[in-house]
Amino acid sequence: MRKWPLFLAATGFCCALLTRGGAQIVAPEPPDFPPRRPRPPFPWPRPIPPSLTALKLESQNAKVEIRGPLASVHLRQTLRNPTERALEGSYLFALPPGAAVSNFAMTMNGKRLDAEILDGDKAREIYQGIVQKMRDPAIFEFVGRGVARVKIFPVPARGNVEIELDYAQSIEGNRFDLPLRSPQNAGDKDQGNAAKSSVEINLQGADLRAIYSPTHKIETRRNGQKTVVSGEFSDSEKDFSLLWTRGQEKIGLDLFAGQTVGEDGTFLLLAAPDSAISKAEIEAKDVIFVFDTSGSMEGEKIGQARRALKTLLGSLSAKDRFGIVTFSSSARFFRENMVDASKTNLDAARTFADGIKALGGTNISEALQSAFKMTQKSARPQQIVFLTDGQPTVGQTNIDAILQEALSQNASKARVFTFGLGNDVNARLLDALASDNRGAADYVAPEEDIEVKVGALYEKIAFPVLADAQIDFGGLSVTDVYPPKLPDLFKGSQVTVFGRFHGALPQKISLTGQSNGQMSRFAGRVSPYASNDLPKLWATRKIGYLLEDARRQNRAVEGEVREEILKLSQKYGIVTPLTAALITEDGALPLSSSVFRSKSGIVGMAGNRTFNGNVNGAPRNNIPRAMQDSALFSARGQLAESGAAGIAASQKTRALREGRAEAAQGVKIIEGKTFTLVNGVWTDSDFEAKSTKNEERVVKFASNEYFELIRNPKLAQWLSVGERVVVVWNRKVLRIEP
């Protein structure tokens, strides 16, 4: 992303600092030089003004209290002067939309400095001065906002500045946005964003249901009427956004939708049960534990498997029923039918677990057949927990045949949750078993504890609330909905659904499903939600499901599927295993002529075989990122299905299906437009298709004509991307040049 350092000038210069929304802008003010000397009879060197020096944004902490339609924000920032000389200047805070500053003050060495509030017109003059002097338009994303300003004098060498700010902000619906990042100079690699950012948000009300951040990973702690949402981020490149649902019913349901004129819209649906539902209110369930006891489980693995089985048995309630199937070359039962989870039966089951030994081959087909025979058609939720460390070696060994058998034998529609132990499993088999039967798959690495990993997942599915869920969109025309089939809802969990729509938004939506043995319906609300994050999150999920579907069918990723993945990757700047693998080919990846980057490094370049990217910023066996991802594909273009590569393919497609993907550098999405850095020019994705039929207008950067254009708020956002820009606007091609 663009890097805009937090500048202060050395003594003799004045500057201003800005962070986005909670942001600092740095605006150098004219230096006060001594009177000019008389011109000597020979050329005299031009005096060089002191250079601008960056203040480092060390940390920022935000504490937020949300009550009704109002959010109270306390923001604390620490800035450090990394130089050996004192600095002075002006600090400016660009106020978030709808914010009213109740107290703006800065402390420096224990001294409190008051601030002045500037209106939007005065702020625009300051922004324009910054752009004229700094030749960087990033601050234009703040056009239209007011500014709080405070003079800084001096910032001691190697000293810190503590900034504290309190403001109140009105919120619309169930959404809150918090500025976290600074737009920073693209050429400055050292300043970056805040090294550490933390957020703590207090929400009130027992009617809170789903809580979701489309931008950051969060933790949620509930205690009666109070819910605390928190997160800690390093070098965050996004502002923080939080969404939530409320409701008086057992399940809360909200649909957030946004649309750009002339295009289909994108929606996010959130659904979650009441966290206060008691165990007594949750219906009884049937659970069958299917554990691999083949010879490959010998040693520590079989011991951990025994302990994991005992842990799962301990999670059952007295009204549940259970069964146990162990398998090696053949299947073995604890009891031929399911039994009640009474103390007597549970004690006997633990004794059975203690007697499990590792011996023989791996007959997965017979194990599944035995488990499905044990299930019964019932209104009770039924679950199968399947654990193996290997591939089928006895009985039916064809993966597609095993999957087809499972579909035909699961007449009771039991949910299947699979666990793969170690690196020798067939990940395609385990993933497909889970997805075909509306469950989930997970993998336990050799160094991980089976008991801990299996127990952690089962806690999430121990208390089913709603099964066979379906959404009624209230007449809204929707397409490309992911996940295509809704998972069951459990106490303590929530469901997120992304999709596209066109047409007017409905007033209400609803969710139906089986709850406590009967069909239930829950009403939900619809809220407009303008965000650049939703389309990208939807596209990421679509790519994940396209890759996983090809993997499920054991097909090569080719033809229309391949082209769709590449198109979405380019439009939304998403790094995928396919784009990384394709850059190892001789043909060019259709990403213009730009380098396709991830945050961790260069992933690849069209038609180039030289790479230096890596995963999470660290080398893995010294194998470049693109080569690692290309190893996930066979020579025929199929994703790997077994072994370490198969597990890696499973985890990567799962991350995409959950909306987790590395963002590509050189791509920015701003107000519905995608800009790609092509030969140093930020180019609108609409340009190639429309440039031949539209008139072109060339405007010089930072000219009077340029600043007139900036008066349009949307155009100001687009032009903030850089000094050299090509954008399609009002059916014309607008080219900004130095």
XYZ file of C-alpha atoms in Angstrom:
738
model
C 0.000 0.000 0.000
C 1.040 3.631 -0.278
C 3.364 4.718 2.496
C 2.947 8.310 3.782
C 5.400 9.054 6.595
C 4.436 11.068 9.612
C 6.631 14.057 8.821
C 8.023 16.753 11.064
C 10.632 19.215 9.881
C 13.892 19.932 11.652
C 14.028 23.207 13.597
C 13.361 26.032 11.193
C 10.576 24.036 9.439
C 6.956 23.511 10.429
C 4.996 20.446 9.409
C 1.744 18.715 10.129
C 0.944 15.083 10.811
C -2.141 13.141 9.666
C -3.421 9.536 10.173
C -6.467 8.351 8.326
C -9.692 9.165 10.073
C -7.794 8.976 13.280
C -5.079 10.148 11.118
C -2.207 12.502 10.986
C -1.252 14.662 8.025
C 2.091 16.254 7.653
C 2.130 19.600 5.927
C 5.443 21.418 5.638
C 5.122 25.151 6.180
C 7.411 27.731 4.485
C 10.834 27.988 6.203
C 11.802 31.297 7.766
C 15.256 31.932 6.206
C 17.540 34.857 7.114
C 17.539 37.900 4.753
C 19.123 37.146 1.399
C 22.764 38.161 1.124
C 23.885 40.615 -1.566
C 24.639 38.790 -4.792
C 28.416 38.190 -4.971
C 30.352 38.765 -8.151
C 30.533 35.015 -8.718
C 27.865 32.267 -8.573
C 26.849 31.517 -4.997
C 25.529 28.036 -3.985
C 21.765 27.989 -3.378
C 21.000 27.419 0.326
C 19.574 23.950 0.990
C 16.645 23.923 3.443
C 16.588 21.367 6.244
C 15.243 18.021 5.054
C 11.939 16.630 6.252
C 12.238 13.935 8.875
C 9.681 11.281 9.715
C 8.191 10.696 13.131
C 7.611 7.004 13.755
C 4.100 5.989 14.809
C 5.095 3.478 17.473
C 1.714 2.414 18.798
C -1.934 3.321 19.014
C -4.653 2.138 21.333
C -8.378 2.751 20.976
C -11.017 2.188 23.635
C -14.595 2.505 22.443
C -17.906 2.502 24.296
C -20.983 1.932 22.115
C -24.385 2.737 23.566
C -27.336 2.961 21.223
C -26.569 5.186 18.217
C -23.467 6.773 19.763
C -19.843 5.627 20.026
C -17.434 7.285 22.454
C -13.812 6.875 21.371
C -10.629 7.410 23.372
C -7.570 7.220 21.123
C -3.997 7.192 22.387
C -0.995 7.360 20.051
C 2.731 7.317 20.695
C 5.025 9.002 18.156
C 8.811 8.778 18.339
C 11.437 11.150 16.988
C 14.116 8.771 15.659
C 16.633 11.532 14.959
C 19.408 13.147 16.973
C 17.898 16.641 16.688
C 14.796 18.352 18.019
C 11.815 18.756 15.674
C 8.887 21.151 15.572
C 5.690 21.408 13.559
C 1.895 21.067 13.610
C -0.102 17.924 14.264
C -3.397 17.626 12.395
C -6.084 15.071 13.087
C -8.571 14.449 10.254
C -11.904 13.975 11.985
C -13.911 10.872 11.066
C -17.263 11.597 9.361
C -19.903 12.372 11.958
C -17.355 12.873 14.746
C -17.660 15.611 17.346
C -14.432 16.289 19.236
C -15.217 16.587 22.925
C -11.622 16.773 24.054
C -8.550 17.008 21.869
C -5.253 17.422 23.648
C -1.684 16.274 23.318
C 0.708 15.570 26.114
C 4.429 15.963 25.550
C 6.808 15.347 28.431
C 3.816 15.622 30.724
C 2.684 18.986 29.333
C -0.837 19.255 27.940
C -1.358 21.255 24.725
C -4.810 22.360 23.540
C -5.954 22.190 19.928
C -8.014 24.281 17.518
C -10.764 22.866 15.296
C -10.679 23.796 11.584
C -13.635 23.449 9.218
C -13.559 21.511 5.943
C -12.681 24.543 3.768
C -9.680 25.466 5.893
C -8.632 21.830 5.958
C -8.779 21.721 2.153
C -6.345 24.630 1.954
C -3.953 22.764 4.213
C -4.268 19.586 2.146
C -3.610 21.501 -1.062
C -0.482 23.020 0.446
C 0.743 19.581 1.447
C 0.284 18.197 -2.051
C 2.034 21.164 -3.663
C 5.061 20.756 -1.408
C 5.208 16.992 -0.943
C 4.081 15.887 -4.435
C 1.942 13.151 -2.891
C -1.878 13.188 -3.173
C -2.637 10.486 -0.570
C -4.225 12.975 1.805
C -7.000 13.773 -0.660
C -8.934 10.817 0.738
C -9.667 13.137 3.686
C -11.234 15.927 1.589
C -14.468 17.146 3.148
C -13.529 16.395 6.746
C -12.781 18.840 9.489
C -9.410 18.959 11.209
C -8.127 19.380 14.751
C -4.706 21.065 14.888
C -2.118 21.527 17.610
C 1.341 23.083 17.462
C 4.289 20.917 18.485
C 7.448 22.546 19.885
C 9.822 20.902 20.297
C 9.888 17.129 19.945
C 13.169 16.243 21.669
C 15.793 14.115 19.966
C 14.989 10.430 20.465
C 11.932 11.549 22.403
C 8.285 10.491 22.326
C 5.049 12.401 21.881
C 1.901 11.072 23.547
C -1.338 12.067 21.815
C -4.720 11.548 23.455
C -8.029 12.254 21.789
C -11.654 11.796 22.834
C -14.492 12.120 20.388
C -18.100 11.042 20.024
C -19.326 9.577 16.759
C -22.851 8.780 15.631
C -23.279 5.317 14.142
C -25.829 4.084 11.648
C -27.351 0.688 12.250
C -25.151 -2.055 13.606
C -21.830 -0.820 12.249
C -18.786 0.993 13.623
C -15.632 2.107 11.775
C -12.382 3.066 13.462
C -9.414 4.618 11.643
C -6.189 2.723 12.332
C -3.720 3.386 9.559
C -1.830 6.294 8.062
C -1.470 6.869 4.334
C 2.293 6.829 3.981
C 4.919 7.655 1.399
C 5.228 4.819 -1.125
C 8.986 5.191 -1.238
C 9.500 4.963 2.529
C 9.828 1.321 3.535
C 10.888 1.989 7.136
C 8.044 4.028 8.619
C 5.106 1.775 7.766
C 1.960 1.847 9.837
C 1.797 1.655 13.609
C 4.062 -1.129 14.811
C 1.331 -2.064 17.294
C -2.367 -1.254 17.279
C -4.970 -2.459 19.732
C -8.727 -2.052 19.914
C -11.164 -2.659 22.741
C -14.859 -2.085 22.080
C -17.587 -2.403 24.691
C -21.068 -3.257 23.445
C -24.108 -3.322 25.714
C -27.220 -5.491 25.577
C -28.264 -9.092 26.044
C -29.799 -9.050 22.558
C -26.393 -9.143 20.811
C -26.034 -12.096 18.466
C -23.403 -12.253 15.683
C -20.300 -10.037 15.900
C -18.013 -9.860 12.872
C -15.138 -7.791 11.552
C -14.648 -7.827 7.766
C -11.202 -6.279 8.239
C -9.433 -7.826 11.247
C -9.269 -10.894 13.453
C -11.084 -10.279 16.734
C -11.845 -11.966 20.036
C -15.230 -11.697 21.714
C -15.930 -12.078 25.436
C -19.512 -12.074 26.685
C -20.669 -11.536 30.239
C -24.392 -11.012 30.609
C -25.340 -7.580 29.280
C -21.755 -6.665 28.395
C -19.736 -7.829 25.397
C -16.089 -6.886 24.869
C -14.570 -7.099 21.388
C -10.791 -6.826 21.228
C -7.946 -7.232 18.799
C -4.227 -6.581 18.501
C -2.670 -5.911 15.107
C 0.855 -5.403 13.821
C 1.459 -3.013 10.942
C -2.254 -2.934 10.124
C -2.916 -1.873 6.541
C -6.666 -1.449 7.008
C -8.945 0.673 9.099
C -11.014 -1.333 11.567
C -14.661 -2.142 10.873
C -17.134 -3.978 13.096
C -20.615 -5.325 12.326
C -23.097 -6.977 14.672
C -26.630 -8.305 14.839
C -29.268 -7.892 17.520
C -32.511 -9.718 18.092
C -35.021 -10.878 20.658
C -35.422 -14.288 19.030
C -33.265 -17.350 19.547
C -31.292 -16.502 16.383
C -30.235 -13.034 15.259
C -30.120 -12.356 11.514
C -28.913 -9.307 9.567
C -28.093 -8.669 5.922
C -25.620 -5.881 5.062
C -25.669 -4.883 1.397
C -23.915 -2.329 -0.779
C -24.109 -1.531 -4.478
C -22.232 0.621 -7.005
C -24.370 2.327 -9.653
C -24.567 0.203 -12.794
C -23.188 -2.937 -11.137
C -24.497 -5.855 -9.125
C -24.299 -5.363 -5.383
C -22.588 -7.473 -2.738
C -24.136 -8.627 0.516
C -22.960 -10.104 3.795
C -25.404 -12.096 5.903
C -24.695 -12.719 9.590
C -26.588 -15.238 11.699
C -25.899 -16.409 15.237
C -27.836 -18.036 18.081
C -28.389 -16.406 21.447
C -25.242 -17.077 23.475
C -27.376 -17.312 26.615
C -29.246 -20.424 25.442
C -28.982 -22.995 28.218
C -27.922 -26.575 27.608
C -31.375 -27.659 28.767
C -32.920 -25.759 25.835
C -30.736 -27.572 23.282
C -32.117 -30.800 21.909
C -30.424 -34.146 22.382
C -28.107 -35.454 19.670
C -26.634 -38.709 18.409
C -22.855 -38.928 17.967
C -20.784 -41.754 16.474
C -17.024 -41.681 16.982
C -15.074 -43.454 14.223
C -11.366 -43.873 15.039
C -8.510 -45.332 12.994
C -6.555 -48.038 14.890
C -4.395 -49.292 12.019
C -0.723 -50.150 12.483
C 0.412 -46.680 11.465
C -1.249 -45.303 14.623
C 1.203 -47.183 16.854
C 3.130 -45.207 19.454
C 2.223 -41.754 20.748
C -0.617 -41.319 18.224
C -2.705 -44.188 19.563
C -2.247 -42.898 23.115
C -3.412 -39.438 22.103
C -6.339 -40.950 20.190
C -7.467 -42.830 23.316
C -7.344 -39.633 25.369
C -9.162 -37.694 22.625
C -11.961 -40.278 22.565
C -12.346 -40.046 26.343
C -12.489 -36.253 26.118
C -15.247 -36.460 23.514
C -17.200 -38.932 25.622
C -16.971 -36.503 28.530
C -18.567 -33.749 26.442
C -21.836 -35.664 25.982
C -24.926 -34.702 27.948
C -27.097 -37.248 29.708
C -29.840 -37.051 27.059
C -27.451 -37.753 24.151
C -26.796 -41.133 22.526
C -23.462 -42.339 21.190
C -21.651 -45.117 19.369
C -17.996 -46.044 18.785
C -16.473 -47.667 15.694
C -12.765 -48.465 15.528
C -11.228 -49.725 12.325
C -8.047 -51.180 10.886
C -8.335 -54.003 8.339
C -11.957 -54.312 9.466
C -14.414 -52.431 11.671
C -15.085 -53.106 15.354
C -17.975 -51.802 17.502
C -18.251 -50.732 21.137
C -21.936 -51.697 20.797
C -23.784 -52.669 17.624
C -26.304 -49.871 18.178
C -26.119 -46.445 19.746
C -26.606 -46.299 23.502
C -27.659 -43.607 25.966
C -24.903 -41.452 27.438
C -25.537 -42.813 30.920
C -22.764 -43.083 33.504
C -22.717 -46.866 33.137
C -22.372 -46.749 29.361
C -19.767 -43.978 29.467
C -17.644 -45.885 31.993
C -17.802 -48.964 29.767
C -16.867 -46.870 26.735
C -13.790 -45.484 28.527
C -12.706 -49.018 29.346
C -13.186 -49.898 25.676
C -11.009 -46.920 24.716
C -8.228 -48.071 27.043
C -8.142 -51.388 25.191
C -7.652 -49.889 21.725
C -4.476 -51.158 20.017
C -2.819 -50.186 16.739
C -2.677 -53.092 14.287
C -3.534 -53.883 10.653
C -4.449 -51.975 7.488
C -6.863 -49.084 6.836
C -10.384 -50.016 5.716
C -12.049 -46.608 5.508
C -14.932 -47.835 3.358
C -16.090 -50.459 5.873
C -15.687 -48.031 8.777
C -17.975 -45.475 7.147
C -20.492 -48.118 6.131
C -20.624 -49.367 9.747
C -21.146 -45.860 11.100
C -23.941 -45.026 8.659
C -25.738 -48.295 9.511
C -25.743 -47.213 13.142
C -27.506 -43.921 12.404
C -31.275 -43.761 12.386
C -33.781 -41.503 10.698
C -34.607 -39.167 13.524
C -35.472 -35.566 14.270
C -32.419 -35.480 16.524
C -29.198 -34.031 15.099
C -26.760 -36.794 14.157
C -22.994 -36.388 13.945
C -20.107 -38.623 12.901
C -16.606 -37.723 14.100
C -14.122 -39.513 11.823
C -10.383 -39.665 12.594
C -7.633 -41.298 10.514
C -3.904 -40.986 9.909
C -3.698 -42.750 6.553
C -5.164 -43.567 3.174
C -7.430 -46.521 2.317
C -5.373 -49.703 1.897
C -7.979 -52.436 2.514
C -11.385 -52.937 0.886
C -12.517 -50.174 -1.452
C -9.523 -47.905 -2.120
C -10.855 -45.744 -4.949
C -11.457 -42.280 -3.489
C -14.378 -41.329 -5.736
C -16.076 -44.679 -5.103
C -15.769 -44.234 -1.325
C -17.280 -40.760 -1.573
C -20.179 -41.994 -3.688
C -20.846 -44.850 -1.253
C -20.924 -42.409 1.653
C -23.486 -40.195 -0.081
C -25.773 -43.123 -0.837
C -25.443 -44.715 2.624
C -26.030 -41.547 4.668
C -29.814 -41.740 4.521
C -30.181 -40.019 7.902
C -28.171 -36.996 6.700
C -25.696 -37.261 9.547
C -23.125 -34.463 9.669
C -19.576 -35.762 9.160
C -16.599 -34.066 10.816
C -13.215 -35.413 9.737
C -9.733 -35.191 11.247
C -6.537 -36.070 9.422
C -3.507 -36.939 11.539
C -0.018 -36.311 10.193
C 1.041 -35.879 6.575
C 0.044 -39.235 5.062
C -3.714 -38.716 4.749
C -5.760 -38.198 1.602
C -6.950 -34.632 2.163
C -9.287 -34.676 -0.841
C -11.148 -37.633 0.651
C -11.484 -36.076 4.111
C -12.477 -32.654 2.774
C -15.087 -34.108 0.430
C -16.527 -36.404 3.119
C -17.047 -33.357 5.311
C -18.381 -30.965 2.653
C -20.675 -33.556 1.024
C -22.226 -34.251 4.421
C -22.410 -30.649 5.713
C -19.633 -31.030 8.250
C -16.079 -29.710 8.469
C -12.547 -31.052 8.053
C -9.450 -30.309 10.090
C -5.871 -31.556 10.249
C -3.536 -32.316 13.130
C 0.136 -31.699 12.375
C 2.705 -34.237 13.631
C 3.827 -31.860 16.396
C 0.257 -31.089 17.562
C -1.652 -32.897 20.287
C -4.598 -34.897 18.916
C -6.607 -34.579 22.127
C -6.318 -30.788 22.234
C -7.082 -30.248 18.537
C -10.047 -32.639 18.368
C -11.471 -31.424 21.667
C -11.264 -27.773 20.607
C -13.241 -28.348 17.422
C -15.846 -30.509 19.089
C -16.566 -27.798 21.648
C -17.809 -25.692 18.731
C -20.284 -28.324 17.509
C -21.383 -29.850 20.802
C -24.632 -27.866 21.074
C -26.638 -27.739 17.812
C -29.332 -25.049 17.608
C -30.534 -25.050 13.975
C -30.159 -27.670 11.227
C -31.043 -27.710 7.505
C -30.961 -23.915 7.476
C -32.242 -21.984 4.459
C -32.454 -18.249 3.739
C -35.489 -16.458 2.333
C -34.102 -13.274 0.768
C -37.511 -11.611 0.612
C -37.696 -11.593 -3.181
C -34.162 -10.238 -3.671
C -32.468 -11.720 -6.757
C -29.187 -13.257 -5.551
C -26.358 -15.106 -7.330
C -22.971 -16.600 -6.467
C -23.875 -17.245 -2.826
C -21.100 -18.716 -0.652
C -21.264 -21.087 1.055
C -23.811 -22.607 -1.360
C -25.215 -24.780 1.459
C -25.590 -23.279 4.908
C -23.878 -25.135 7.739
C -25.749 -25.918 10.925
C -25.783 -23.305 13.671
C -24.338 -24.174 17.073
C -24.311 -22.353 20.388
C -21.303 -20.043 20.470
C -20.848 -20.058 16.690
C -22.025 -17.835 13.853
C -22.495 -18.108 10.108
C -21.318 -15.625 7.483
C -22.715 -15.753 3.947
C -21.534 -13.648 0.996
C -23.206 -13.199 -2.370
C -24.148 -10.875 -5.213
C -27.547 -9.299 -5.870
C -29.341 -6.936 -8.185
C -32.519 -4.956 -7.749
C -33.980 -3.074 -4.813
C -33.252 -4.339 -1.314
C -36.156 -6.002 0.529
C -37.428 -4.779 3.873
C -36.963 -8.110 5.620
C -35.357 -11.515 5.222
C -35.815 -14.733 7.167
C -34.029 -17.928 8.145
C -35.750 -21.303 8.452
C -34.544 -24.646 9.768
C -35.062 -27.531 12.161
C -34.842 -26.566 15.828
C -35.831 -28.859 18.673
C -37.503 -31.259 16.276
C -39.695 -28.738 14.483
C -39.446 -26.259 11.633
C -38.741 -22.738 12.892
C -38.534 -19.348 11.183
C -36.517 -16.325 12.317
C -36.918 -12.828 10.890
C -33.967 -10.624 9.995
C -33.213 -7.038 9.018
C -31.601 -5.468 5.957
C -29.118 -2.591 6.254
C -27.317 -0.622 3.512
C -23.560 -1.023 3.879
C -21.108 0.801 1.607
C -17.708 -0.851 1.855
C -14.785 -1.745 -0.385
C -14.231 -4.842 1.745
C -17.396 -6.776 0.872
C -16.736 -7.290 -2.874
C -13.188 -8.471 -2.197
C -14.299 -10.833 0.582
C -16.978 -12.240 -1.722
C -14.449 -12.694 -4.566
C -11.988 -14.425 -2.229
C -14.648 -16.908 -1.173
C -15.738 -17.542 -4.743
C -12.154 -18.335 -5.766
C -11.870 -20.742 -2.841
C -15.061 -22.575 -3.769
C -14.094 -22.756 -7.455
C -10.737 -24.303 -6.548
C -12.295 -26.662 -4.017
C -14.978 -27.813 -6.459
C -12.329 -28.678 -9.052
C -10.391 -30.499 -6.347
C -13.495 -32.372 -5.160
C -14.120 -33.586 -8.725
C -10.395 -34.285 -9.248
C -10.449 -31.998 -12.299
C -7.743 -29.758 -13.658
C -8.225 -26.050 -12.998
C -8.654 -24.982 -16.604
C -10.954 -23.354 -19.133
C -13.673 -21.047 -17.841
C -12.903 -21.834 -14.205
C -9.278 -20.858 -14.615
C -10.184 -17.657 -16.455
C -12.739 -16.701 -13.806
C -10.198 -17.194 -11.017
C -7.599 -15.112 -12.838
C -10.129 -12.363 -13.552
C -11.204 -12.150 -9.914
C -7.587 -12.302 -8.726
C -6.664 -9.378 -10.930
C -9.744 -7.261 -10.240
C -9.538 -7.563 -6.465
C -5.801 -8.058 -5.951
C -6.031 -11.546 -4.422
C -3.026 -13.872 -4.225
C -4.103 -17.485 -4.883
C -2.268 -20.789 -5.413
C -3.304 -20.659 -9.074
C -1.922 -17.187 -9.791
C 1.310 -18.061 -8.027
C 1.609 -21.341 -9.914
C 0.888 -19.793 -13.296
C 3.779 -17.364 -13.035
C 6.166 -20.295 -13.315
C 4.847 -20.961 -16.810
C 6.334 -19.450 -19.943
C 3.053 -17.719 -20.787
C 2.229 -14.349 -19.278
C -0.123 -14.036 -16.362
C -2.872 -11.574 -17.361
C -1.935 -8.950 -14.791
C -0.824 -6.303 -17.283
C 2.913 -5.757 -17.061
C 2.987 -5.107 -13.361
C 4.675 -7.162 -10.705
C 2.068 -9.165 -8.796
C 3.021 -8.865 -5.159
C 1.840 -10.170 -1.860
C 2.561 -8.548 1.489
C 5.331 -11.069 2.102
C 7.240 -10.266 -1.064
C 7.212 -10.534 -4.843
C 5.084 -13.496 -5.795
C 5.967 -13.342 -9.454
C 6.099 -11.439 -12.695
C 4.420 -12.241 -15.970
C 6.705 -14.360 -18.101
C 9.450 -14.372 -15.470
C 10.863 -17.303 -13.525
C 12.724 -15.323 -10.870
C 11.076 -15.077 -7.450
C 11.872 -13.959 -3.932
C 8.501 -14.191 -2.200
C 7.837 -16.312 0.855
C 4.996 -17.229 3.141
C 4.422 -14.965 6.152
C 7.702 -13.216 5.482
C 9.818 -16.281 6.276
C 11.382 -18.842 3.940
C 10.046 -22.375 3.997
C 12.865 -24.749 3.106
C 14.272 -21.878 1.015
C 11.615 -22.570 -1.638
C 10.205 -19.421 -3.269
C 6.514 -18.747 -2.673
C 5.465 -19.263 -6.275
C 7.295 -22.565 -6.478
C 5.673 -23.707 -3.215
C 2.221 -22.984 -4.596
C 3.008 -24.463 -7.996
C 3.903 -27.699 -6.185
C 0.232 -27.931 -5.142
C -0.674 -28.686 -8.769
C 0.014 -31.877 -10.687
C 1.396 -31.918 -14.212
C -2.225 -32.090 -15.432
C -3.203 -28.973 -13.486
C -5.010 -30.763 -10.659
C -4.642 -29.692 -7.052
C -2.740 -32.206 -4.928
C -4.978 -34.608 -3.028
C -2.742 -36.474 -0.563
C 0.384 -36.123 1.511
C 1.798 -32.815 2.734
C 0.960 -31.120 -0.583
C -2.645 -32.329 -0.330
C -2.995 -30.925 3.191
C -1.459 -27.627 2.061
C -3.924 -27.466 -0.851
C -6.772 -28.149 1.581
C -5.666 -25.423 3.962
C -5.144 -22.863 1.203
C -8.547 -23.421 -0.407
C -10.170 -23.396 3.035
C -8.519 -20.060 3.844
C -9.904 -18.633 0.610
C -13.389 -20.024 1.308
C -13.257 -18.270 4.682
C -12.172 -14.997 3.081
C -8.561 -15.193 4.260
C -6.009 -14.410 1.553
C -2.891 -12.357 1.097
C -3.526 -9.062 -0.635
C -1.478 -8.339 -3.723
C 0.564 -5.181 -3.737
C 0.264 -3.036 -6.820
C -3.550 -3.235 -6.639
C -5.855 -0.773 -4.845
C -9.648 -0.784 -4.596
C -11.076 2.706 -4.012
C -14.754 3.681 -4.117
C -15.785 0.868 -6.458
C -12.782 1.161 -8.794
C -9.740 -1.091 -9.045
C -6.379 0.504 -9.821
C -3.351 -1.535 -10.898
C 0.183 -0.151 -10.912
C 1.320 -0.533 -14.533
C 4.725 0.891 -15.450
C 4.494 3.417 -12.633
C 0.940 4.540 -13.490
C -2.075 3.691 -11.333
C -4.475 2.504 -14.035
C -8.239 2.128 -13.716
C -9.334 -1.433 -14.573
C -12.027 0.096 -16.829
C -9.425 1.877 -18.941
C -8.402 -0.882 -21.345
C -11.945 -1.721 -22.342
C -13.140 1.863 -22.751
C -10.122 3.945 -23.699
C -10.518 3.496 -27.468
C -14.015 4.954 -27.461
C -13.654 7.736 -24.907
C -12.115 11.179 -25.140
C -8.860 11.575 -23.204
C -8.070 14.570 -21.034
C -4.566 15.186 -19.685
C -4.173 17.207 -16.475
C -0.915 18.218 -14.838
C -0.505 17.034 -11.267
C -0.873 19.795 -8.622
C -2.002 22.353 -11.227
C -4.962 24.686 -10.701
C -6.999 22.446 -13.009
C -6.011 19.452 -10.889
C -7.137 21.097 -7.660
C -10.468 21.990 -9.258
C -10.997 18.292 -9.972
C -10.290 17.481 -6.336
C -13.408 19.415 -5.321
C -15.367 16.346 -6.440
C -15.200 14.072 -3.348
C -15.283 10.787 -5.271
C -12.690 11.951 -7.781
C -10.529 13.133 -4.881
C -10.626 9.595 -3.498
C -9.595 8.087 -6.824
C -6.801 10.577 -7.467
C -5.386 10.025 -3.982
C -3.919 6.773 -5.310
C -0.831 8.486 -6.752
C 0.852 11.226 -8.770
C 0.407 9.400 -12.093
C -3.139 8.118 -12.612
C -5.404 7.008 -15.458
C -9.078 6.908 -14.516
C -12.307 6.599 -16.508
C -14.680 9.312 -15.283
C -17.883 10.678 -16.796
C -17.248 8.648 -19.978
C -13.850 10.283 -20.408
C -10.333 9.071 -19.779
C -8.654 11.359 -17.287
C -4.854 11.113 -17.270
C -2.888 12.762 -14.454
C 0.786 13.346 -15.253
C 3.661 15.076 -13.395
